[in-house]
Amino acid sequence: MATSVRATRGGSPPPAGLRSTLHRLDLKAVPYVFVAPFFLTFAAFGLFPLVYTGWLSLHRVELGGSAQWKGLENYGALATSEFFWNALANTFTIGVISTVPQLLMALGLAHLLNYRLRGRGFFRVAVLAPYATSIAAATLVFAQLFNTDYGLINTVLGWAGFEPVAWESSKWPAQIAISTIVTWRWTGYNALIYLAAMQAVPQDLYEAAALDGASRLRQFLSVTIPSIRPTILFTVIVSTNGSTQLFGEPMLFGGSVGISGGSGNQFQTLSLLMYEKGWVTGALGQASAIAWVMLLLLLLIGGVHTLITRSHHKRKKSGS
Amino acid sequence: MRTSSSRHGRGHRIAVNAVAAIAVVATGTALLTGCGSDGDDDGKGAGAAGGEQITLRIGTFGSFGYDDATGAKLYAEYTKAHPNIKIEESNVADGQKYWDTLKLRLSRDSGLADIQALEVGYIAEATGPAMADKWTDLGKTGGADLGAFLDWKVKQATTGDGKVIGLGTDIGPMAICYNKDLFAQAKLPTDRAEVGKLWAGDWAKFIETGETYKENAPAGTAFHDSASGLFNAVISSQPVQYADTKGELDYENSPGVKKAWDTAVAAAKGELTGKLRQFDEKGTWNAAFKNAKFATVACPSWMTGIIKDQAGPENQGKWDIAAPPVAGNWGGSFLAVPKSGKHAKEAAELAAWLTAPAQHAKVFGVNGNIPSTKDTLTSAAVQDAKLPYFGDTPVGKIYSEAAAGITPAPISRWDGQVKTFLTDNGILDVEQRGTDPAKAWDNVKKLVDDKIDQ
């Protein structure tokens, strides 16, 4: 098409040989030119850093200094470092206590929003508001609420006759406080994803269930949940990814000792440890090794996800 | 610069520059990009010999007291004498973040200001092998009178091969600030000479005073603000700190670290401290100033401004300053000129002028920074100085006397980092979480072994 337009407007048409070459180029090369920006950007900002980090993780590199080959030593050092295992365990526990309640609450919220209720649009926007808040702002507010000496939460606990909780310096309270921030921010976001999935569930399924005398709860458990199972799996995987890379909330929650995740590393996550290694103590090789371990972890999670999805599809196929 | 280095070294340097570049892209914070406008003066030639207009940029942290708005208006004064020079200061509040960014920029020779301030905790790293040749030798360029400075201040900024990379700004002679109200309520003397006598000569006596305070202390108050602050105060007064005489990190065998650790742990265990962390970002420490939650705080000269700001006008006249148990130096800074700057010569001249005795006196008068030049310390302007907030306290006399007693300790390039581990992960853990001190010490050792890649 394009070549014929060009030929008629150009006045003197190019020779037939060149024309067919141009035509072939147009068909074969132009699509690549059109998609090139993505791949070039990906190569520059995705692939190159990834490979380069891998190269760094095999060296001893100091900011401003030179690189020395170390082989797998950085990985070996991680395997024997109790700070690494501590960070890994913290990442896992904070991930669990933020993801599980978050997704359960999101399901409940989505179910409520799925009803015909007055001001539905307002509520839908409202649940998304926390997600639109910046991590920094949200965390700073929560850090004030959880302040051991002057915070609102301890004040309220005090009215109820409880001793003040050391929200930052004790391990579990600190992790719960951080999970609260994560949950607060992401519940609405997940709820909207669930809501979108729920609206795709055929209405006649509910009608049939209602005719059979199923309660709303029964409908939710037996119709809604099975129908949106792939979406649930999707949010689980996204949330797991998010919590594996948890950084801003613990960092800001800990304030001045945020990077080390509290005075006793009680809430230091993998990302914080990586940051501490790379930018505070300047050991870029070790930081890169942590980055690669995190990548492998995420790939592992992704692999499990694929397996579950596949078996789910198979079951569906064999079931139908 | 790069072409002159060997092929091998060059590859590695490019590699490291690439890391730095990625880091800048990845972090992308305002801090890193905010003043990365190098190339402002492109095409204007390398020097200002012809009198053309140039802009000198100066990077600082905290408060240096030079600026035209709240400081001693030194920039306006210099510009008046040198109409072809414009001065721009970019300031970062947090010294640690400032240093992290500066290191990154130095490693790639880009985004640097013409003059960069350096804190004493990092001076050993700046004069060390990895960075020494990044700086202009201010002993040769700029015409600074090195003899005017305290000898040890010059020595700290001198590299192994005798180059002076930084000119001294202020120093941090230390005293103890105390709340007279709380002292009176706890039946302790309130006169600053008598208070100084309570603990003169030994930090152990300071702890004893704390015990006495506790007997009659008003409810809800502590003797000292923080155990980690006490640790910093004690170690600042020790001749041997984190490094041995050769400047190698040796905190484990240091008598100074042991003394500071034991004193801070004793204070924490004896519940003499407010379990606070100095400069904590949530403002708990600040609030404790305002609400008079503790009676004493180790007081390097720069702390007086912080007390004034945090305790606020309602507490004016309640605080006073007494001599410390042992004289010490906590903090102090330098001005350095990166070699890669386009106007290194003019920058060196400006740095020399800013740190000359006359300017030290002006800054002290406005901002209270204790000068690092000998004559200024003994001048009437400093000797007779009083800070209105502290009533008639002869601040200048107290601090210049404390300055005379300073024996600077050798510094290693890891001092800043090890200090953070000792205070934030060691002492704070004992104080806030009740961790067994032996276990906390072990933890610090593990942290240093794990995280410092020597």
XYZ file of N, CA, C and O in Angstrom, chain A residues 121-282:
648
model
N -20.085 4.187 43.125
C -18.931 4.832 42.478
C -18.011 5.468 43.500
O -16.787 5.308 43.442
N -18.616 6.140 44.488
C -17.820 6.789 45.512
C -16.981 5.771 46.278
O -15.787 5.956 46.497
N -17.619 4.671 46.666
C -16.883 3.669 47.445
C -15.750 3.052 46.637
O -14.686 2.748 47.171
N -16.018 2.860 45.334
C -14.990 2.258 44.504
C -13.762 3.169 44.414
O -12.634 2.713 44.426
N -14.019 4.470 44.316
C -12.891 5.402 44.290
C -12.220 5.428 45.670
O -10.998 5.437 45.796
N -13.051 5.384 46.694
C -12.530 5.498 48.056
C -11.553 4.358 48.387
O -10.520 4.593 49.010
N -11.887 3.128 47.949
C -10.998 2.020 48.315
C -9.663 2.132 47.584
O -8.665 1.576 48.023
N -9.660 2.880 46.488
C -8.418 3.002 45.744
C -7.538 4.155 46.270
O -6.351 4.238 45.957
N -8.134 5.006 47.102
C -7.403 6.186 47.575
C -6.072 5.842 48.265
O -5.055 6.467 47.978
N -6.065 4.835 49.165
C -4.780 4.536 49.817
C -3.685 4.175 48.818
O -2.529 4.539 49.002
N -4.085 3.494 47.736
C -3.101 3.087 46.737
C -2.493 4.304 46.058
O -1.329 4.297 45.673
N -3.286 5.379 45.937
C -2.790 6.577 45.268
C -1.873 7.401 46.175
O -1.160 8.278 45.722
N -1.901 7.075 47.479
C -1.034 7.804 48.416
C 0.398 7.338 48.233
O 0.652 6.173 47.958
N 1.365 8.241 48.411
C 2.760 7.819 48.282
C 3.158 6.988 49.501
O 2.647 7.195 50.608
N 4.060 6.034 49.253
C 4.528 5.175 50.345
C 5.086 6.035 51.465
O 4.831 5.810 52.648
N 5.858 7.049 51.071
C 6.527 7.876 52.080
C 5.510 8.547 52.986
O 5.615 8.466 54.214
N 4.506 9.165 52.368
C 3.513 9.881 53.172
C 2.794 8.917 54.101
O 2.660 9.167 55.306
N 2.333 7.788 53.531
C 1.576 6.832 54.337
C 2.433 6.325 55.493
O 1.990 6.268 56.646
N 3.684 5.958 55.192
C 4.523 5.383 56.227
C 4.822 6.391 57.336
O 4.838 6.038 58.516
N 5.032 7.636 56.951
C 5.336 8.634 57.977
C 4.148 8.815 58.925
O 4.331 8.932 60.136
N 2.952 8.790 58.337
C 1.770 8.927 59.191
C 1.663 7.714 60.121
O 1.464 7.852 61.333
N 1.827 6.511 59.557
C 1.730 5.309 60.384
C 2.823 5.260 61.441
O 2.604 4.790 62.559
N 4.010 5.734 61.079
C 5.101 5.737 62.057
C 4.734 6.620 63.247
O 5.070 6.306 64.392
N 4.020 7.712 62.982
C 3.563 8.561 64.094
C 2.509 7.830 64.922
O 2.540 7.852 66.144
N 1.583 7.169 64.234
C 0.531 6.439 64.955
C 1.128 5.360 65.851
O 0.679 5.122 66.961
N 2.182 4.706 65.341
C 2.784 3.596 66.074
C 3.910 4.050 67.003
O 4.604 3.224 67.580
N 4.117 5.361 67.112
C 5.171 5.860 67.994
C 4.960 5.316 69.419
O 3.871 5.392 69.973
N 6.032 4.767 69.984
C 5.900 4.107 71.281
C 5.520 5.080 72.391
O 4.705 4.775 73.256
N 6.096 6.278 72.365
C 5.874 7.210 73.466
C 4.662 8.104 73.270
O 3.937 8.391 74.200
N 4.467 8.575 72.011
C 3.437 9.582 71.800
C 2.360 9.131 70.821
O 1.461 9.892 70.523
N 2.481 7.903 70.297
C 1.597 7.470 69.229
C 0.161 7.257 69.683
O -0.106 6.908 70.839
N -0.764 7.446 68.730
C -2.186 7.306 69.027
C -2.527 5.883 69.455
O -3.320 5.661 70.366
N -1.906 4.904 68.783
C -2.280 3.508 69.054
C -1.957 3.120 70.491
O -2.787 2.523 71.187
N -0.765 3.492 70.948
C -0.431 3.184 72.329
C -1.280 3.966 73.323
O -1.613 3.466 74.404
N -1.667 5.174 72.933
C -2.541 5.956 73.803
C -3.876 5.240 73.978
O -4.376 5.093 75.096
N -4.430 4.770 72.848
C -5.711 4.064 72.909
C -5.569 2.771 73.714
O -6.411 2.450 74.562
N -4.470 2.040 73.468
C -4.215 0.821 74.233
C -4.131 1.150 75.725
O -4.583 0.382 76.579
N -3.545 2.316 76.018
C -3.416 2.744 77.408
C -4.778 2.954 78.052
O -5.001 2.557 79.195
N -5.729 3.570 77.304
C -7.086 3.761 77.829
C -7.713 2.415 78.165
O -8.455 2.291 79.120
N -7.388 1.425 77.335
C -7.983 0.105 77.557
C -7.224 -0.656 78.638
O -7.526 -1.814 78.914
N -6.214 -0.011 79.214
C -5.515 -0.625 80.332
C -4.333 -1.491 79.944
O -3.798 -2.223 80.779
N -3.907 -1.412 78.674
C -2.761 -2.213 78.261
C -1.464 -1.437 78.453
O -1.446 -0.215 78.411
N -0.392 -2.180 78.655
C 0.940 -1.579 78.693
C 1.282 -1.074 77.293
O 0.849 -1.664 76.304
N 2.073 0.025 77.192
C 2.468 0.472 75.845
C 3.307 -0.585 75.127
O 4.145 -1.254 75.733
N 3.032 -0.758 73.846
C 3.771 -1.736 73.044
C 4.964 -1.036 72.394
O 4.821 0.064 71.868
N 6.146 -1.687 72.452
C 7.331 -1.116 71.801
C 7.257 -1.454 70.315
O 7.856 -2.422 69.852
N 6.477 -0.654 69.574
C 6.161 -1.002 68.189
C 7.395 -1.121 67.311
O 7.407 -1.883 66.367
N 8.417 -0.328 67.603
C 9.562 -0.375 66.704
C 10.639 -1.343 67.181
O 11.241 -2.059 66.385
N 10.887 -1.366 68.496
C 12.064 -2.101 68.942
C 11.792 -3.586 69.184
O 12.736 -4.367 69.285
N 10.529 -4.012 69.283
C 10.259 -5.444 69.428
C 9.965 -6.050 68.062
O 9.357 -5.412 67.215
N 10.384 -7.282 67.894
C 10.329 -7.881 66.567
C 8.916 -7.992 65.986
O 8.613 -7.418 64.948
N 8.048 -8.734 66.685
C 6.735 -8.996 66.086
C 5.874 -7.751 65.983
O 5.264 -7.507 64.935
N 5.810 -6.930 67.047
C 5.036 -5.683 66.874
C 5.533 -4.858 65.687
O 4.726 -4.326 64.916
N 6.851 -4.788 65.498
C 7.389 -4.003 64.384
C 6.934 -4.596 63.060
O 6.492 -3.878 62.154
N 7.021 -5.917 62.945
C 6.634 -6.544 61.681
C 5.130 -6.380 61.431
O 4.701 -6.180 60.293
N 4.358 -6.465 62.507
C 2.911 -6.288 62.341
C 2.607 -4.855 61.918
O 1.786 -4.605 61.023
N 3.302 -3.905 62.532
C 3.077 -2.496 62.174
C 3.388 -2.265 60.694
O 2.620 -1.616 59.984
N 4.497 -2.816 60.231
C 4.867 -2.644 58.817
C 3.834 -3.313 57.915
O 3.407 -2.755 56.907
N 3.393 -4.515 58.321
C 2.383 -5.211 57.523
C 1.096 -4.396 57.450
O 0.415 -4.405 56.419
N 0.781 -3.705 58.534
C -0.425 -2.887 58.537
C -0.347 -1.816 57.445
O -1.328 -1.569 56.730
N 0.838 -1.209 57.314
C 0.993 -0.164 56.291
C 0.803 -0.765 54.905
O 0.094 -0.221 54.066
N 1.437 -1.920 54.683
C 1.343 -2.575 53.371
C -0.111 -2.936 53.087
O -0.632 -2.669 52.002
N -0.759 -3.529 54.076
C -2.147 -3.947 53.907
C -3.038 -2.749 53.607
O -3.851 -2.775 52.687
N -2.857 -1.693 54.371
C -3.676 -0.493 54.181
C -3.550 0.025 52.752
O -4.511 0.414 52.126
N -2.338 -0.007 52.227
C -2.108 0.570 50.906
C -2.655 -0.276 49.776
O -3.107 0.240 48.768
N -2.570 -1.604 49.914
C -2.844 -2.440 48.751
C -4.202 -3.130 48.751
O -4.602 -3.711 47.749
N -4.916 -3.097 49.890
C -6.190 -3.812 49.945
C -7.168 -3.309 48.880
O -7.745 -4.088 48.126
N -7.314 -1.994 48.792
C -8.274 -1.428 47.838
C -7.921 -1.763 46.402
O -8.787 -2.096 45.590
N -6.636 -1.716 46.119
C -6.147 -2.034 44.777
C -6.558 -3.448 44.382
O -7.134 -3.675 43.314
N -6.302 -4.398 45.277
C -6.679 -5.787 44.992
C -8.190 -5.950 44.937
O -8.714 -6.721 44.131
N -8.873 -5.188 45.783
C -10.340 -5.287 45.794
C -10.899 -4.905 44.425
O -11.821 -5.553 43.919
N -10.338 -3.869 43.815
C -10.843 -3.457 42.501
C -10.573 -4.514 41.441
O -11.393 -4.749 40.553
N -9.408 -5.185 41.537
C -9.122 -6.263 40.589
C -10.148 -7.388 40.758
O -10.718 -7.895 39.791
N -10.432 -7.740 42.022
C -11.428 -8.790 42.286
C -12.798 -8.367 41.769
O -13.542 -9.158 41.196
N -13.108 -7.082 42.002
C -14.414 -6.582 41.586
C -14.589 -6.744 40.072
O -15.634 -7.209 39.590
N -13.526 -6.384 39.339
C -13.593 -6.515 37.886
C -13.840 -7.964 37.500
O -14.658 -8.260 36.620
N -13.151 -8.879 38.180
C -13.337 -10.297 37.872
C -14.745 -10.753 38.236
O -15.389 -11.509 37.505
N -15.246 -10.259 39.386
C -16.571 -10.693 39.838
C -17.662 -10.236 38.876
O -18.679 -10.919 38.704
N -17.447 -9.064 38.253
C -18.487 -8.572 37.365
C -18.569 -9.393 36.092
O -19.548 -9.319 35.366
N -17.507 -10.155 35.828
C -17.536 -11.008 34.644
C -18.214 -12.348 34.923
O -18.410 -13.148 34.028
N -18.527 -12.590 36.213
C -19.200 -13.852 36.547
C -20.653 -13.764 36.071
O -21.346 -12.805 36.410
N -21.119 -14.733 35.271
C -22.486 -14.661 34.734
C -23.535 -14.557 35.842
O -23.465 -15.304 36.827
N -24.446 -13.602 35.673
C -25.438 -13.331 36.698
C -26.365 -14.538 36.916
O -26.830 -14.773 38.027
N -26.565 -15.321 35.846
C -27.531 -16.439 35.988
C -27.028 -17.515 36.953
O -27.816 -18.249 37.536
N -25.718 -17.590 37.128
C -25.194 -18.531 38.127
C -25.737 -18.180 39.508
O -26.145 -19.038 40.278
N -25.717 -16.857 39.813
C -26.224 -16.412 41.116
C -27.722 -16.670 41.210
O -28.232 -17.093 42.237
N -28.398 -16.379 40.096
C -29.849 -16.575 40.115
C -30.185 -18.035 40.365
O -31.048 -18.370 41.177
N -29.438 -18.911 39.679
C -29.670 -20.342 39.871
C -29.392 -20.749 41.306
O -30.156 -21.495 41.934
N -28.286 -20.209 41.856
C -27.923 -20.539 43.229
C -28.992 -20.034 44.185
O -29.378 -20.730 45.132
N -29.485 -18.807 43.911
C -30.508 -18.236 44.782
C -31.779 -19.079 44.738
O -32.417 -19.317 45.763
N -32.127 -19.565 43.534
C -33.308 -20.434 43.392
C -33.148 -21.705 44.210
O -34.087 -22.205 44.807
N -31.877 -22.207 44.240
C -31.611 -23.415 45.026
C -31.572 -23.132 46.516
O -31.295 -24.021 47.314
N -31.762 -21.842 46.875
C -31.807 -21.489 48.296
C -30.466 -21.228 48.926
O -30.309 -21.317 50.146
N -29.445 -20.885 48.118
C -28.122 -20.604 48.680
C -28.102 -19.210 49.292
O -28.599 -18.262 48.695
N -27.527 -19.099 50.487
C -27.395 -17.785 51.125
C -26.337 -16.973 50.391
O -25.604 -17.491 49.553
N -26.227 -15.680 50.761
C -25.234 -14.823 50.121
C -23.827 -15.354 50.366
O -22.977 -15.334 49.486
N -23.601 -15.817 51.599
C -22.276 -16.334 51.936
C -21.982 -17.580 51.102
O -20.887 -17.756 50.551
N -23.013 -18.444 51.019
C -22.878 -19.680 50.228
C -22.568 -19.332 48.772
O -21.696 -19.906 48.143
N -23.284 -18.313 48.253
C -23.040 -17.883 46.873
C -21.611 -17.410 46.695
O -20.944 -17.723 45.716
N -21.158 -16.635 47.698
C -19.800 -16.103 47.637
C -18.786 -17.247 47.597
O -17.866 -17.255 46.783
N -19.008 -18.230 48.484
C -18.033 -19.321 48.597
C -18.120 -20.280 47.417
O -17.110 -20.784 46.930
N -19.329 -20.559 46.939
C -19.492 -21.613 45.940
C -19.576 -21.112 44.506
O -19.340 -21.875 43.585
N -19.903 -19.829 44.341
C -19.982 -19.307 42.981
C -18.830 -18.335 42.703
O -18.041 -18.516 41.784
N -18.753 -17.309 43.553
C -17.786 -16.249 43.284
C -16.359 -16.769 43.312
O -15.600 -16.590 42.353
N -15.976 -17.402 44.422
C -14.573 -17.803 44.597
C -14.097 -18.719 43.470
O -13.061 -18.455 42.848
N -14.841 -19.798 43.153
C -14.355 -20.667 42.066
C -14.284 -19.931 40.736
O -13.387 -20.177 39.937
N -15.214 -18.997 40.514
C -15.236 -18.318 39.223
C -14.045 -17.392 39.041
O -13.608 -17.159 37.927
N -13.558 -16.804 40.134
C -12.475 -15.834 39.970
C -11.144 -16.415 40.433
O -10.198 -15.676 40.717
N -11.058 -17.747 40.492
C -9.841 -18.365 41.006
C -8.572 -17.910 40.264
O -7.580 -17.577 40.916
N -8.594 -17.825 38.905
C -7.371 -17.369 38.224
C -6.962 -15.959 38.658
O -5.777 -15.678 38.808
N -7.963 -15.103 38.896
C -7.648 -13.746 39.339
C -7.015 -13.778 40.721
O -6.065 -13.038 41.012
N -7.546 -14.622 41.597
C -6.981 -14.723 42.949
C -5.520 -15.160 42.852
O -4.630 -14.583 43.498
N -5.295 -16.140 41.991
C -3.932 -16.629 41.820
C -3.021 -15.507 41.319
O -1.890 -15.338 41.787
N -3.568 -14.714 40.404
C -2.800 -13.596 39.867
C -2.431 -12.602 40.971
O -1.287 -12.181 41.101
N -3.413 -12.244 41.812
C -3.103 -11.268 42.872
C -2.138 -11.861 43.894
O -1.310 -11.144 44.449
N -2.255 -13.172 44.126
C -1.319 -13.804 45.064
C 0.103 -13.639 44.536
O 1.018 -13.239 45.266
N 0.264 -13.894 43.261
C 1.616 -13.839 42.706
C 2.144 -12.397 42.687
O 3.287 -12.122 43.050
N 1.261 -11.455 42.340
C 1.710 -10.055 42.315
C 2.065 -9.584 43.725
O 3.090 -8.934 43.952
N 1.226 -9.953 44.706
C 1.499 -9.530 46.075
C 2.773 -10.175 46.606
O 3.531 -9.554 47.352
N 2.986 -11.438 46.228
C 4.201 -12.107 46.679
C 5.424 -11.407 46.105
O 6.404 -11.166 46.816
N 5.342 -11.077 44.827
C 6.436 -10.317 44.218
C 6.678 -9.029 44.975
O 7.814 -8.672 45.288
N 5.584 -8.325 45.247
C 5.692 -7.040 45.937
C 6.341 -7.193 47.292
O 7.246 -6.444 47.649
N 5.900 -8.221 48.056
C 6.435 -8.326 49.412
C 7.868 -8.853 49.405
O 8.624 -8.591 50.329
N 8.246 -9.577 48.345
C 9.646 -10.004 48.267
C 10.556 -8.788 48.112
O 11.697 -8.791 48.566
N 10.033 -7.751 47.463
C 10.856 -6.571 47.228
C 10.567 -5.446 48.206
O 10.938 -4.305 47.969
N 9.900 -5.765 49.313
C 9.490 -4.757 50.280
C 10.676 -3.898 50.729
O 11.692 -4.414 51.181
N 10.547 -2.583 50.576
C 11.675 -1.716 50.885
C 11.244 -0.416 51.590
O 11.667 -0.150 52.714
N 10.391 0.339 50.918
C 10.059 1.676 51.407
C 9.438 1.686 52.799
O 9.833 2.473 53.660
N 8.474 0.793 53.033
C 7.772 0.824 54.315
C 8.704 0.550 55.501
O 8.751 1.357 56.432
N 9.457 -0.576 55.493
C 10.347 -0.800 56.653
C 11.427 0.275 56.783
O 11.766 0.687 57.885
N 11.936 0.747 55.637
C 12.984 1.761 55.679
C 12.491 3.028 56.378
O 13.135 3.542 57.279
N 11.320 3.516 55.955
C 10.822 4.759 56.528
C 10.252 4.536 57.917
O 10.332 5.398 58.770
N 9.682 3.362 58.145
C 9.131 3.078 59.466
C 10.245 3.085 60.504
O 10.073 3.558 61.615
N 11.392 2.565 60.133
C 12.511 2.507 61.076
C 13.205 3.843 61.258
O 14.073 3.974 62.107
N 12.830 4.849 60.455
C 13.444 6.156 60.603
C 14.948 6.083 60.448
O 15.446 5.515 59.487
N 15.653 6.611 61.438
C 17.103 6.711 61.306
C 17.791 5.350 61.286
O 18.890 5.211 60.765
N 17.197 4.314 61.905
C 17.814 2.991 61.840
C 17.042 2.099 60.876
O 17.094 0.878 60.957
N 16.343 2.734 59.933
C 15.506 1.987 58.997
C 16.292 1.072 58.085
O 15.870 -0.043 57.806
N 17.452 1.541 57.612
C 18.202 0.749 56.643
C 18.629 -0.586 57.251
O 18.599 -1.616 56.592
N 19.015 -0.578 58.513
C 19.402 -1.855 59.120
C 18.177 -2.567 59.694
O 18.298 -3.583 60.359
N 16.989 -2.048 59.425
C 15.772 -2.718 59.878
C 15.670 -2.778 61.387
O 15.356 -3.821 61.953
N 15.937 -1.663 62.038
C 15.870 -1.619 63.497
C 17.210 -1.974 64.120
O 18.083 -2.522 63.459
N 17.333 -1.662 65.408
C 18.645 -1.803 66.054
C 19.139 -3.244 66.033
O 20.344 -3.495 65.963
N 18.234 -4.212 66.088
C 18.653 -5.612 66.082
C 18.308 -6.306 64.772
O 18.117 -7.520 64.762
N 18.196 -5.556 63.696
C 17.804 -6.078 62.386
C 16.479 -6.816 62.447
O 16.227 -7.735 61.673
N 15.608 -6.388 63.389
C 14.391 -7.182 63.617
C 13.394 -7.080 62.477
O 12.507 -7.901 62.364
N 13.520 -6.052 61.618
C 12.631 -6.024 60.448
C 13.405 -5.677 59.186
O 12.892 -5.019 58.286
N 14.642 -6.122 59.106
C 15.413 -5.882 57.891
C 14.994 -6.887 56.813
O 15.056 -8.092 57.015
N 14.559 -6.368 55.670
C 14.163 -7.245 54.571
C 15.339 -7.418 53.609
O 16.363 -6.757 53.748
N 15.177 -8.293 52.635
C 16.248 -8.534 51.663
C 16.627 -7.252 50.922
O 17.801 -6.963 50.722
N 15.612 -6.474 50.533
C 15.905 -5.247 49.797
C 16.708 -4.275 50.655
O 17.618 -3.609 50.163
N 16.355 -4.184 51.930
C 17.093 -3.289 52.817
C 18.532 -3.761 52.974
O 19.460 -2.959 52.965
N 18.698 -5.073 53.114
C 20.052 -5.614 53.262
C 20.871 -5.305 52.007
O 22.041 -4.915 52.083
N 20.228 -5.457 50.858
C 20.907 -5.170 49.598
C 21.322 -3.697 49.549
O 22.460 -3.371 49.211
N 20.406 -2.820 49.944
C 20.709 -1.393 49.941
C 21.848 -1.087 50.911
O 22.773 -0.342 50.606
N 21.786 -1.695 52.079
C 22.815 -1.440 53.089
C 24.185 -1.871 52.583
O 25.178 -1.161 52.711
N 24.219 -3.062 51.975
C 25.494 -3.564 51.439
C 26.026 -2.639 50.355
O 27.200 -2.321 50.313
N 25.143 -2.246 49.434
C 25.600 -1.501 48.277
C 25.933 -0.056 48.572
O 26.990 0.428 48.199
N 25.044 0.629 49.256
C 25.209 2.084 49.357
C 25.715 2.547 50.684
O 26.215 3.647 50.799
N 25.539 1.782 51.743
C 26.041 2.236 53.033
C 27.456 1.733 53.256
O 28.353 2.496 53.577
N 27.664 0.439 53.064
C 29.021 -0.058 53.266
C 29.782 -0.180 51.949
O 30.957 -0.509 51.955
N 29.142 0.086 50.831
C 29.852 0.164 49.553
C 30.335 -1.154 48.988
O 31.216 -1.169 48.142
